[in-house]
Amino acid sequence: MPNRSEQKAKDSLNAASASLFSKHQFIGLEFDIGEQTDWLSLILKSDPQTFEFLVTPNVYHVILLESDQEAVSAYEDACWKVCDSKILSRLAYLQKLNLKVYPGADIVQDLLADHQAQELRFAIIGPDLSQVDMLRNRYPGVDLQHIPSGFMDRAAPDWEQALAAAEESEADIFLLCLSFPKQEYFAQDLRRRGNVAGIGLCVGASIDFLTDRQKRAPEWVRACGMEWAFRLLSNPKRMWRRYLWDGPKIIYIYLKYRWLNKSNAL
């Protein structure tokens, strides 16, 4: 549990963002809804006295959260939840909700391109050093620190080493790119240890897209909500289970919560 000063700092940060963002309950999650410019302003200008983090729910996250209580716990510790999925957005639209999609890859790209980023220090956990060097060349005015991580498991020695390195980095913004739900666990551990202040962004493959480690779908494909199909065709061996086996479960989850909401309204 946070102590009194930590809770006051979080309450202050929440109060500062309350006027910019609204919250909507949808399929078991409380989404934070705001304009992209407001999100950038919050991340770049906030000066939190504790560590708070942002998660970017997509279909895969929602499906796993139905059965993984450890992931649920990490999500509950997040300060903000920003929709990362056109599919979730379209399902929400059926209930007249506008989740205002802002994918993690776009958040990171917009942050690093903003001139205010040059006044801050970023720590990157997940990508390898060659990717961070590519970003340094692309954004020469931005202070980008690399925190070695590798394929670590929670509570393993290298996990503890990465946490300690992140705490020693004195970063303002932490880009956590360890894949879901590992990055959320890492953010949760940083927050609970209470040794660092700043904002963590759980943004998955965002750096892979920026450095062309993974090819991102063209803008028109993303606009159509078909990025999942592009990723499936680009890497069918790795992605077939996520998109063809697990993905359709989101329809059942959507219908379940819609029925529960109607039942509760009676």
PDB file of C-alpha atoms in Angstrom:
ATOM      1  CA  MET A   1       0.000   0.000   0.000  1.00  0.00           C
ATOM      2  CA  PRO A   2       1.297   3.532  -0.770  1.00  0.00           C
ATOM      3  CA  ASN A   3       2.154   5.715   2.195  1.00  0.00           C
ATOM      4  CA  ARG A   4       0.406   9.025   2.811  1.00  0.00           C
ATOM      5  CA  SER A   5       2.850  11.138   0.780  1.00  0.00           C
ATOM      6  CA  GLU A   6       2.761   8.676  -2.131  1.00  0.00           C
ATOM      7  CA  GLN A   7      -1.036   8.680  -2.152  1.00  0.00           C
ATOM      8  CA  LYS A   8      -1.073  12.495  -2.072  1.00  0.00           C
ATOM      9  CA  ALA A   9       1.267  12.615  -5.073  1.00  0.00           C
ATOM     10  CA  LYS A  10      -0.920  10.180  -7.022  1.00  0.00           C
ATOM     11  CA  ASP A  11      -4.075  12.055  -6.091  1.00  0.00           C
ATOM     12  CA  SER A  12      -2.444  15.270  -7.312  1.00  0.00           C
ATOM     13  CA  LEU A  13      -1.503  13.670 -10.634  1.00  0.00           C
ATOM     14  CA  ASN A  14      -4.984  12.227 -11.064  1.00  0.00           C
ATOM     15  CA  ALA A  15      -6.527  15.597 -10.244  1.00  0.00           C
ATOM     16  CA  ALA A  16      -4.307  17.301 -12.810  1.00  0.00           C
ATOM     17  CA  SER A  17      -5.498  14.917 -15.520  1.00  0.00           C
ATOM     18  CA  ALA A  18      -9.131  14.760 -14.417  1.00  0.00           C
ATOM     19  CA  SER A  19     -10.044  17.920 -16.321  1.00  0.00           C
ATOM     20  CA  LEU A  20      -8.487  16.564 -19.530  1.00  0.00           C
ATOM     21  CA  PHE A  21      -9.716  12.980 -19.555  1.00  0.00           C
ATOM     22  CA  SER A  22     -12.964  11.165 -18.978  1.00  0.00           C
ATOM     23  CA  LYS A  23     -13.341   7.530 -17.956  1.00  0.00           C
ATOM     24  CA  HIS A  24     -15.577   4.853 -19.457  1.00  0.00           C
ATOM     25  CA  GLN A  25     -16.200   1.306 -18.285  1.00  0.00           C
ATOM     26  CA  PHE A  26     -16.039  -1.171 -21.147  1.00  0.00           C
ATOM     27  CA  ILE A  27     -15.584  -4.976 -21.153  1.00  0.00           C
ATOM     28  CA  GLY A  28     -14.342  -4.979 -17.585  1.00  0.00           C
ATOM     29  CA  LEU A  29     -11.813  -2.140 -17.909  1.00  0.00           C
ATOM     30  CA  GLU A  30     -11.967   1.554 -17.102  1.00  0.00           C
ATOM     31  CA  PHE A  31     -10.600   3.344 -20.156  1.00  0.00           C
ATOM     32  CA  ASP A  32      -9.210   6.880 -19.985  1.00  0.00           C
ATOM     33  CA  ILE A  33     -10.500   9.000 -22.870  1.00  0.00           C
ATOM     34  CA  GLY A  34      -8.687  12.082 -24.105  1.00  0.00           C
ATOM     35  CA  GLU A  35      -7.226  13.886 -27.090  1.00  0.00           C
ATOM     36  CA  GLN A  36      -3.780  12.892 -28.292  1.00  0.00           C
ATOM     37  CA  THR A  37      -2.390  16.372 -27.652  1.00  0.00           C
ATOM     38  CA  ASP A  38      -3.614  16.199 -24.053  1.00  0.00           C
ATOM     39  CA  TRP A  39      -1.899  12.854 -23.506  1.00  0.00           C
ATOM     40  CA  LEU A  40       1.359  14.262 -24.839  1.00  0.00           C
ATOM     41  CA  SER A  41       1.034  17.297 -22.610  1.00  0.00           C
ATOM     42  CA  LEU A  42       0.381  15.153 -19.539  1.00  0.00           C
ATOM     43  CA  ILE A  43       3.346  12.850 -20.178  1.00  0.00           C
ATOM     44  CA  LEU A  44       5.806  15.579 -21.119  1.00  0.00           C
ATOM     45  CA  LYS A  45       4.874  18.186 -18.513  1.00  0.00           C
ATOM     46  CA  SER A  46       3.967  16.141 -15.440  1.00  0.00           C
ATOM     47  CA  ASP A  47       6.435  16.043 -12.591  1.00  0.00           C
ATOM     48  CA  PRO A  48       5.177  13.119 -10.494  1.00  0.00           C
ATOM     49  CA  GLN A  49       6.731  12.547  -7.091  1.00  0.00           C
ATOM     50  CA  THR A  50       6.058   8.803  -7.365  1.00  0.00           C
ATOM     51  CA  PHE A  51       6.129   6.312 -10.217  1.00  0.00           C
ATOM     52  CA  GLU A  52       2.883   5.983 -12.179  1.00  0.00           C
ATOM     53  CA  PHE A  53       2.344   4.051 -15.369  1.00  0.00           C
ATOM     54  CA  LEU A  54       0.133   3.880 -18.432  1.00  0.00           C
ATOM     55  CA  VAL A  55      -1.074   0.698 -20.136  1.00  0.00           C
ATOM     56  CA  THR A  56      -2.387   0.323 -23.679  1.00  0.00           C
ATOM     57  CA  PRO A  57      -5.165  -2.312 -23.791  1.00  0.00           C
ATOM     58  CA  ASN A  58      -5.751  -4.236 -26.993  1.00  0.00           C
ATOM     59  CA  VAL A  59      -7.751  -7.362 -27.842  1.00  0.00           C
ATOM     60  CA  TYR A  60      -4.991  -9.725 -26.721  1.00  0.00           C
ATOM     61  CA  HIS A  61      -4.737  -7.964 -23.355  1.00  0.00           C
ATOM     62  CA  VAL A  62      -8.471  -8.125 -22.726  1.00  0.00           C
ATOM     63  CA  ILE A  63      -8.586 -11.845 -23.499  1.00  0.00           C
ATOM     64  CA  LEU A  64      -5.693 -12.682 -21.166  1.00  0.00           C
ATOM     65  CA  LEU A  65      -7.073 -10.467 -18.400  1.00  0.00           C
ATOM     66  CA  GLU A  66     -10.148 -12.713 -18.298  1.00  0.00           C
ATOM     67  CA  SER A  67      -8.085 -15.577 -16.867  1.00  0.00           C
ATOM     68  CA  ASP A  68      -4.790 -14.189 -15.500  1.00  0.00           C
ATOM     69  CA  GLN A  69      -5.165 -12.640 -12.049  1.00  0.00           C
ATOM     70  CA  GLU A  70      -1.513 -11.588 -11.910  1.00  0.00           C
ATOM     71  CA  ALA A  71      -2.023  -9.522 -15.060  1.00  0.00           C
ATOM     72  CA  VAL A  72      -5.251  -8.118 -13.615  1.00  0.00           C
ATOM     73  CA  SER A  73      -3.340  -6.992 -10.527  1.00  0.00           C
ATOM     74  CA  ALA A  74      -0.769  -5.156 -12.647  1.00  0.00           C
ATOM     75  CA  TYR A  75      -3.512  -3.496 -14.700  1.00  0.00           C
ATOM     76  CA  GLU A  76      -5.252  -2.363 -11.531  1.00  0.00           C
ATOM     77  CA  ASP A  77      -2.071  -0.609 -10.409  1.00  0.00           C
ATOM     78  CA  ALA A  78      -1.888   1.384 -13.662  1.00  0.00           C
ATOM     79  CA  CYS A  79      -2.832   5.051 -13.446  1.00  0.00           C
ATOM     80  CA  TRP A  80      -4.146   5.264 -17.032  1.00  0.00           C
ATOM     81  CA  LYS A  81      -5.544   2.883 -19.643  1.00  0.00           C
ATOM     82  CA  VAL A  82      -5.435   4.156 -23.242  1.00  0.00           C
ATOM     83  CA  CYS A  83      -7.104   2.122 -25.984  1.00  0.00           C
ATOM     84  CA  ASP A  84      -4.624   0.639 -28.473  1.00  0.00           C
ATOM     85  CA  SER A  85      -7.100  -1.257 -30.639  1.00  0.00           C
ATOM     86  CA  LYS A  86      -9.400  -0.319 -33.497  1.00  0.00           C
ATOM     87  CA  ILE A  87     -11.327  -3.528 -32.888  1.00  0.00           C
ATOM     88  CA  LEU A  88     -12.050  -2.587 -29.264  1.00  0.00           C
ATOM     89  CA  SER A  89     -12.944   0.884 -30.440  1.00  0.00           C
ATOM     90  CA  ARG A  90     -15.495  -0.442 -32.944  1.00  0.00           C
ATOM     91  CA  LEU A  91     -17.049  -2.777 -30.402  1.00  0.00           C
ATOM     92  CA  ALA A  92     -17.344   0.154 -27.997  1.00  0.00           C
ATOM     93  CA  TYR A  93     -18.979   2.215 -30.727  1.00  0.00           C
ATOM     94  CA  LEU A  94     -21.830  -0.323 -30.771  1.00  0.00           C
ATOM     95  CA  GLN A  95     -22.561   0.938 -27.256  1.00  0.00           C
ATOM     96  CA  LYS A  96     -22.125   4.567 -28.318  1.00  0.00           C
ATOM     97  CA  LEU A  97     -18.732   4.870 -26.617  1.00  0.00           C
ATOM     98  CA  ASN A  98     -15.768   6.615 -28.234  1.00  0.00           C
ATOM     99  CA  LEU A  99     -12.560   5.178 -26.764  1.00  0.00           C
ATOM    100  CA  LYS A 100     -10.331   7.478 -28.870  1.00  0.00           C
ATOM    101  CA  VAL A 101      -7.631   5.031 -29.949  1.00  0.00           C
ATOM    102  CA  TYR A 102      -4.026   6.150 -29.419  1.00  0.00           C
ATOM    103  CA  PRO A 103      -1.678   3.204 -30.131  1.00  0.00           C
ATOM    104  CA  GLY A 104       1.459   2.859 -28.034  1.00  0.00           C
ATOM    105  CA  ALA A 105       3.657   3.057 -31.134  1.00  0.00           C
ATOM    106  CA  ASP A 106       2.105   6.422 -32.011  1.00  0.00           C
ATOM    107  CA  ILE A 107       2.488   7.699 -28.442  1.00  0.00           C
ATOM    108  CA  VAL A 108       6.217   6.925 -28.441  1.00  0.00           C
ATOM    109  CA  GLN A 109       6.798   8.384 -31.899  1.00  0.00           C
ATOM    110  CA  ASP A 110       4.931  11.577 -31.033  1.00  0.00           C
ATOM    111  CA  LEU A 111       6.742  11.933 -27.706  1.00  0.00           C
ATOM    112  CA  LEU A 112      10.233  11.588 -29.148  1.00  0.00           C
ATOM    113  CA  ALA A 113       9.441  13.983 -31.999  1.00  0.00           C
ATOM    114  CA  ASP A 114       8.165  16.694 -29.628  1.00  0.00           C
ATOM    115  CA  HIS A 115      10.695  19.439 -28.865  1.00  0.00           C
ATOM    116  CA  GLN A 116       9.827  19.207 -25.168  1.00  0.00           C
ATOM    117  CA  ALA A 117      11.288  15.695 -25.099  1.00  0.00           C
ATOM    118  CA  GLN A 118      14.751  17.245 -25.313  1.00  0.00           C
ATOM    119  CA  GLU A 119      14.299  18.568 -21.782  1.00  0.00           C
ATOM    120  CA  LEU A 120      13.673  15.100 -20.351  1.00  0.00           C
ATOM    121  CA  ARG A 121      15.521  11.861 -19.793  1.00  0.00           C
ATOM    122  CA  PHE A 122      14.132   8.608 -21.219  1.00  0.00           C
ATOM    123  CA  ALA A 123      14.975   5.071 -20.103  1.00  0.00           C
ATOM    124  CA  ILE A 124      14.251   2.257 -22.568  1.00  0.00           C
ATOM    125  CA  ILE A 125      13.758  -1.281 -21.259  1.00  0.00           C
ATOM    126  CA  GLY A 126      13.344  -4.165 -23.685  1.00  0.00           C
ATOM    127  CA  PRO A 127      14.959  -3.277 -27.025  1.00  0.00           C
ATOM    128  CA  ASP A 128      18.649  -4.011 -27.591  1.00  0.00           C
ATOM    129  CA  LEU A 129      21.384  -1.387 -27.685  1.00  0.00           C
ATOM    130  CA  SER A 130      21.527  -1.294 -31.498  1.00  0.00           C
ATOM    131  CA  GLN A 131      17.877  -0.196 -31.587  1.00  0.00           C
ATOM    132  CA  VAL A 132      18.490   2.506 -28.991  1.00  0.00           C
ATOM    133  CA  ASP A 133      21.458   3.756 -31.030  1.00  0.00           C
ATOM    134  CA  MET A 134      19.198   3.977 -34.072  1.00  0.00           C
ATOM    135  CA  LEU A 135      16.773   6.103 -32.064  1.00  0.00           C
ATOM    136  CA  ARG A 136      19.626   8.317 -30.852  1.00  0.00           C
ATOM    137  CA  ASN A 137      20.561   8.994 -34.473  1.00  0.00           C
ATOM    138  CA  ARG A 138      16.958   9.716 -35.372  1.00  0.00           C
ATOM    139  CA  TYR A 139      16.315  11.951 -32.329  1.00  0.00           C
ATOM    140  CA  PRO A 140      19.766  13.419 -31.588  1.00  0.00           C
ATOM    141  CA  GLY A 141      18.516  15.954 -29.052  1.00  0.00           C
ATOM    142  CA  VAL A 142      16.767  13.414 -26.820  1.00  0.00           C
ATOM    143  CA  ASP A 143      18.509  11.773 -23.852  1.00  0.00           C
ATOM    144  CA  LEU A 144      17.861   8.054 -24.367  1.00  0.00           C
ATOM    145  CA  GLN A 145      19.281   5.596 -21.854  1.00  0.00           C
ATOM    146  CA  HIS A 146      19.391   1.869 -22.492  1.00  0.00           C
ATOM    147  CA  ILE A 147      18.525  -0.492 -19.639  1.00  0.00           C
ATOM    148  CA  PRO A 148      19.710  -4.038 -20.543  1.00  0.00           C
ATOM    149  CA  SER A 149      16.996  -6.616 -19.971  1.00  0.00           C
ATOM    150  CA  GLY A 150      17.098  -9.703 -22.185  1.00  0.00           C
ATOM    151  CA  PHE A 151      14.561 -12.517 -21.849  1.00  0.00           C
ATOM    152  CA  MET A 152      14.148 -12.216 -18.109  1.00  0.00           C
ATOM    153  CA  ASP A 153      11.489 -13.638 -15.829  1.00  0.00           C
ATOM    154  CA  ARG A 154       9.892 -11.863 -12.898  1.00  0.00           C
ATOM    155  CA  ALA A 155      11.889 -12.175  -9.638  1.00  0.00           C
ATOM    156  CA  ALA A 156      14.911 -13.702 -11.448  1.00  0.00           C
ATOM    157  CA  PRO A 157      18.336 -12.087 -10.767  1.00  0.00           C
ATOM    158  CA  ASP A 158      18.425 -10.265 -14.114  1.00  0.00           C
ATOM    159  CA  TRP A 159      14.909  -8.902 -13.413  1.00  0.00           C
ATOM    160  CA  GLU A 160      16.145  -7.418 -10.136  1.00  0.00           C
ATOM    161  CA  GLN A 161      19.196  -6.009 -11.911  1.00  0.00           C
ATOM    162  CA  ALA A 162      17.012  -4.319 -14.524  1.00  0.00           C
ATOM    163  CA  LEU A 163      14.776  -2.840 -11.831  1.00  0.00           C
ATOM    164  CA  ALA A 164      17.804  -1.483  -9.981  1.00  0.00           C
ATOM    165  CA  ALA A 165      19.247  -0.028 -13.196  1.00  0.00           C
ATOM    166  CA  ALA A 166      15.943   1.669 -13.975  1.00  0.00           C
ATOM    167  CA  GLU A 167      15.869   3.153 -10.476  1.00  0.00           C
ATOM    168  CA  GLU A 168      19.417   4.468 -10.870  1.00  0.00           C
ATOM    169  CA  SER A 169      18.737   6.009 -14.290  1.00  0.00           C
ATOM    170  CA  GLU A 170      17.038   9.142 -12.899  1.00  0.00           C
ATOM    171  CA  ALA A 171      14.775   9.030 -15.946  1.00  0.00           C
ATOM    172  CA  ASP A 172      11.598  11.076 -16.258  1.00  0.00           C
ATOM    173  CA  ILE A 173       9.879   8.715 -18.708  1.00  0.00           C
ATOM    174  CA  PHE A 174      10.330   4.944 -18.896  1.00  0.00           C
ATOM    175  CA  LEU A 175       9.533   3.175 -22.165  1.00  0.00           C
ATOM    176  CA  LEU A 176       8.710  -0.404 -21.163  1.00  0.00           C
ATOM    177  CA  CYS A 177       8.814  -2.654 -24.217  1.00  0.00           C
ATOM    178  CA  LEU A 178       8.956  -6.138 -22.737  1.00  0.00           C
ATOM    179  CA  SER A 179       5.706  -7.472 -24.264  1.00  0.00           C
ATOM    180  CA  PHE A 180       2.445  -8.018 -22.392  1.00  0.00           C
ATOM    181  CA  PRO A 181       2.126  -8.792 -19.516  1.00  0.00           C
ATOM    182  CA  LYS A 182       5.833  -8.734 -18.603  1.00  0.00           C
ATOM    183  CA  GLN A 183       6.109  -4.975 -19.106  1.00  0.00           C
ATOM    184  CA  GLU A 184       3.105  -4.392 -16.839  1.00  0.00           C
ATOM    185  CA  TYR A 185       4.700  -6.572 -14.141  1.00  0.00           C
ATOM    186  CA  PHE A 186       7.899  -4.557 -14.451  1.00  0.00           C
ATOM    187  CA  ALA A 187       5.978  -1.296 -14.096  1.00  0.00           C
ATOM    188  CA  GLN A 188       4.070  -2.663 -11.116  1.00  0.00           C
ATOM    189  CA  ASP A 189       7.294  -3.721  -9.401  1.00  0.00           C
ATOM    190  CA  LEU A 190       8.873  -0.305  -9.991  1.00  0.00           C
ATOM    191  CA  ARG A 191       5.847   1.379  -8.497  1.00  0.00           C
ATOM    192  CA  ARG A 192       5.598  -0.885  -5.479  1.00  0.00           C
ATOM    193  CA  ARG A 193       9.314  -0.656  -4.642  1.00  0.00           C
ATOM    194  CA  GLY A 194       8.877   3.115  -4.379  1.00  0.00           C
ATOM    195  CA  ASN A 195      12.476   4.013  -5.295  1.00  0.00           C
ATOM    196  CA  VAL A 196      11.814   5.996  -8.447  1.00  0.00           C
ATOM    197  CA  ALA A 197       9.590   8.849  -9.661  1.00  0.00           C
ATOM    198  CA  GLY A 198       8.389   9.319 -13.214  1.00  0.00           C
ATOM    199  CA  ILE A 199       5.950   7.979 -15.770  1.00  0.00           C
ATOM    200  CA  GLY A 200       6.150   4.504 -17.265  1.00  0.00           C
ATOM    201  CA  LEU A 201       4.627   3.675 -20.643  1.00  0.00           C
ATOM    202  CA  CYS A 202       3.859   0.017 -21.363  1.00  0.00           C
ATOM    203  CA  VAL A 203       4.167   0.192 -25.127  1.00  0.00           C
ATOM    204  CA  GLY A 204       5.081  -3.278 -26.399  1.00  0.00           C
ATOM    205  CA  ALA A 205       6.622  -3.372 -29.869  1.00  0.00           C
ATOM    206  CA  SER A 206       6.648   0.404 -30.363  1.00  0.00           C
ATOM    207  CA  ILE A 207      10.457   0.622 -30.604  1.00  0.00           C
ATOM    208  CA  ASP A 208      10.514  -2.349 -32.992  1.00  0.00           C
ATOM    209  CA  PHE A 209       8.245  -0.368 -35.321  1.00  0.00           C
ATOM    210  CA  LEU A 210      10.296   2.826 -35.014  1.00  0.00           C
ATOM    211  CA  THR A 211      13.525   0.991 -35.827  1.00  0.00           C
ATOM    212  CA  ASP A 212      12.007  -1.246 -38.536  1.00  0.00           C
ATOM    213  CA  ARG A 213      12.676  -4.395 -36.503  1.00  0.00           C
ATOM    214  CA  GLN A 214       9.022  -5.080 -37.261  1.00  0.00           C
ATOM    215  CA  LYS A 215       7.225  -3.597 -40.253  1.00  0.00           C
ATOM    216  CA  ARG A 216       4.124  -1.649 -39.329  1.00  0.00           C
ATOM    217  CA  ALA A 217       1.003  -1.672 -41.448  1.00  0.00           C
ATOM    218  CA  PRO A 218       0.516   1.280 -43.815  1.00  0.00           C
ATOM    219  CA  GLU A 219      -1.605   4.128 -42.504  1.00  0.00           C
ATOM    220  CA  TRP A 220      -4.614   3.235 -44.663  1.00  0.00           C
ATOM    221  CA  VAL A 221      -4.567  -0.357 -43.343  1.00  0.00           C
ATOM    222  CA  ARG A 222      -4.499   0.921 -39.752  1.00  0.00           C
ATOM    223  CA  ALA A 223      -7.300   3.360 -40.509  1.00  0.00           C
ATOM    224  CA  CYS A 224      -9.432   0.439 -41.710  1.00  0.00           C
ATOM    225  CA  GLY A 225      -8.795  -1.461 -38.487  1.00  0.00           C
ATOM    226  CA  MET A 226      -6.972  -4.230 -40.359  1.00  0.00           C
ATOM    227  CA  GLU A 227      -3.505  -3.938 -38.810  1.00  0.00           C
ATOM    228  CA  TRP A 228      -4.041  -7.356 -37.224  1.00  0.00           C
ATOM    229  CA  ALA A 229      -4.398  -8.912 -40.692  1.00  0.00           C
ATOM    230  CA  PHE A 230      -1.234  -7.190 -41.877  1.00  0.00           C
ATOM    231  CA  ARG A 231       0.721  -8.524 -38.897  1.00  0.00           C
ATOM    232  CA  LEU A 232      -0.720 -11.998 -39.418  1.00  0.00           C
ATOM    233  CA  LEU A 233       0.320 -12.071 -43.075  1.00  0.00           C
ATOM    234  CA  SER A 234       3.738 -10.616 -42.215  1.00  0.00           C
ATOM    235  CA  ASN A 235       4.498 -13.298 -39.640  1.00  0.00           C
ATOM    236  CA  PRO A 236       1.914 -16.112 -39.836  1.00  0.00           C
ATOM    237  CA  LYS A 237       3.991 -18.660 -37.906  1.00  0.00           C
ATOM    238  CA  ARG A 238       4.239 -16.389 -34.874  1.00  0.00           C
ATOM    239  CA  MET A 239       0.877 -14.635 -35.081  1.00  0.00           C
ATOM    240  CA  TRP A 240      -1.649 -17.235 -36.257  1.00  0.00           C
ATOM    241  CA  ARG A 241      -2.634 -18.387 -32.799  1.00  0.00           C
ATOM    242  CA  ARG A 242      -3.092 -14.869 -31.432  1.00  0.00           C
ATOM    243  CA  TYR A 243      -5.267 -13.668 -34.290  1.00  0.00           C
ATOM    244  CA  LEU A 244      -7.059 -16.798 -35.534  1.00  0.00           C
ATOM    245  CA  TRP A 245      -7.489 -18.826 -32.337  1.00  0.00           C
ATOM    246  CA  ASP A 246      -7.405 -16.389 -29.396  1.00  0.00           C
ATOM    247  CA  GLY A 247      -8.630 -13.232 -31.149  1.00  0.00           C
ATOM    248  CA  PRO A 248     -12.230 -14.309 -31.863  1.00  0.00           C
ATOM    249  CA  LYS A 249     -12.770 -14.823 -28.125  1.00  0.00           C
ATOM    250  CA  ILE A 250     -13.199 -11.062 -27.843  1.00  0.00           C
ATOM    251  CA  ILE A 251     -16.713 -11.409 -29.296  1.00  0.00           C
ATOM    252  CA  TYR A 252     -17.763 -13.714 -26.450  1.00  0.00           C
ATOM    253  CA  ILE A 253     -16.195 -11.342 -23.893  1.00  0.00           C
ATOM    254  CA  TYR A 254     -17.960  -8.355 -25.429  1.00  0.00           C
ATOM    255  CA  LEU A 255     -21.342 -10.113 -25.406  1.00  0.00           C
ATOM    256  CA  LYS A 256     -20.794 -11.317 -21.839  1.00  0.00           C
ATOM    257  CA  TYR A 257     -20.169  -7.835 -20.485  1.00  0.00           C
ATOM    258  CA  ARG A 258     -22.973  -6.346 -22.522  1.00  0.00           C
ATOM    259  CA  TRP A 259     -25.385  -8.911 -21.038  1.00  0.00           C
ATOM    260  CA  LEU A 260     -24.052  -8.211 -17.529  1.00  0.00           C
ATOM    261  CA  ASN A 261     -24.535  -4.483 -17.998  1.00  0.00           C
ATOM    262  CA  LYS A 262     -28.113  -4.981 -19.154  1.00  0.00           C
ATOM    263  CA  SER A 263     -28.809  -7.316 -16.233  1.00  0.00           C
ATOM    264  CA  ASN A 264     -27.403  -4.822 -13.728  1.00  0.00           C
ATOM    265  CA  ALA A 265     -29.516  -2.073 -15.241  1.00  0.00           C
ATOM    266  CA  LEU A 266     -32.768  -3.967 -14.592  1.00  0.00           C
TER     267      LEU A 266
END
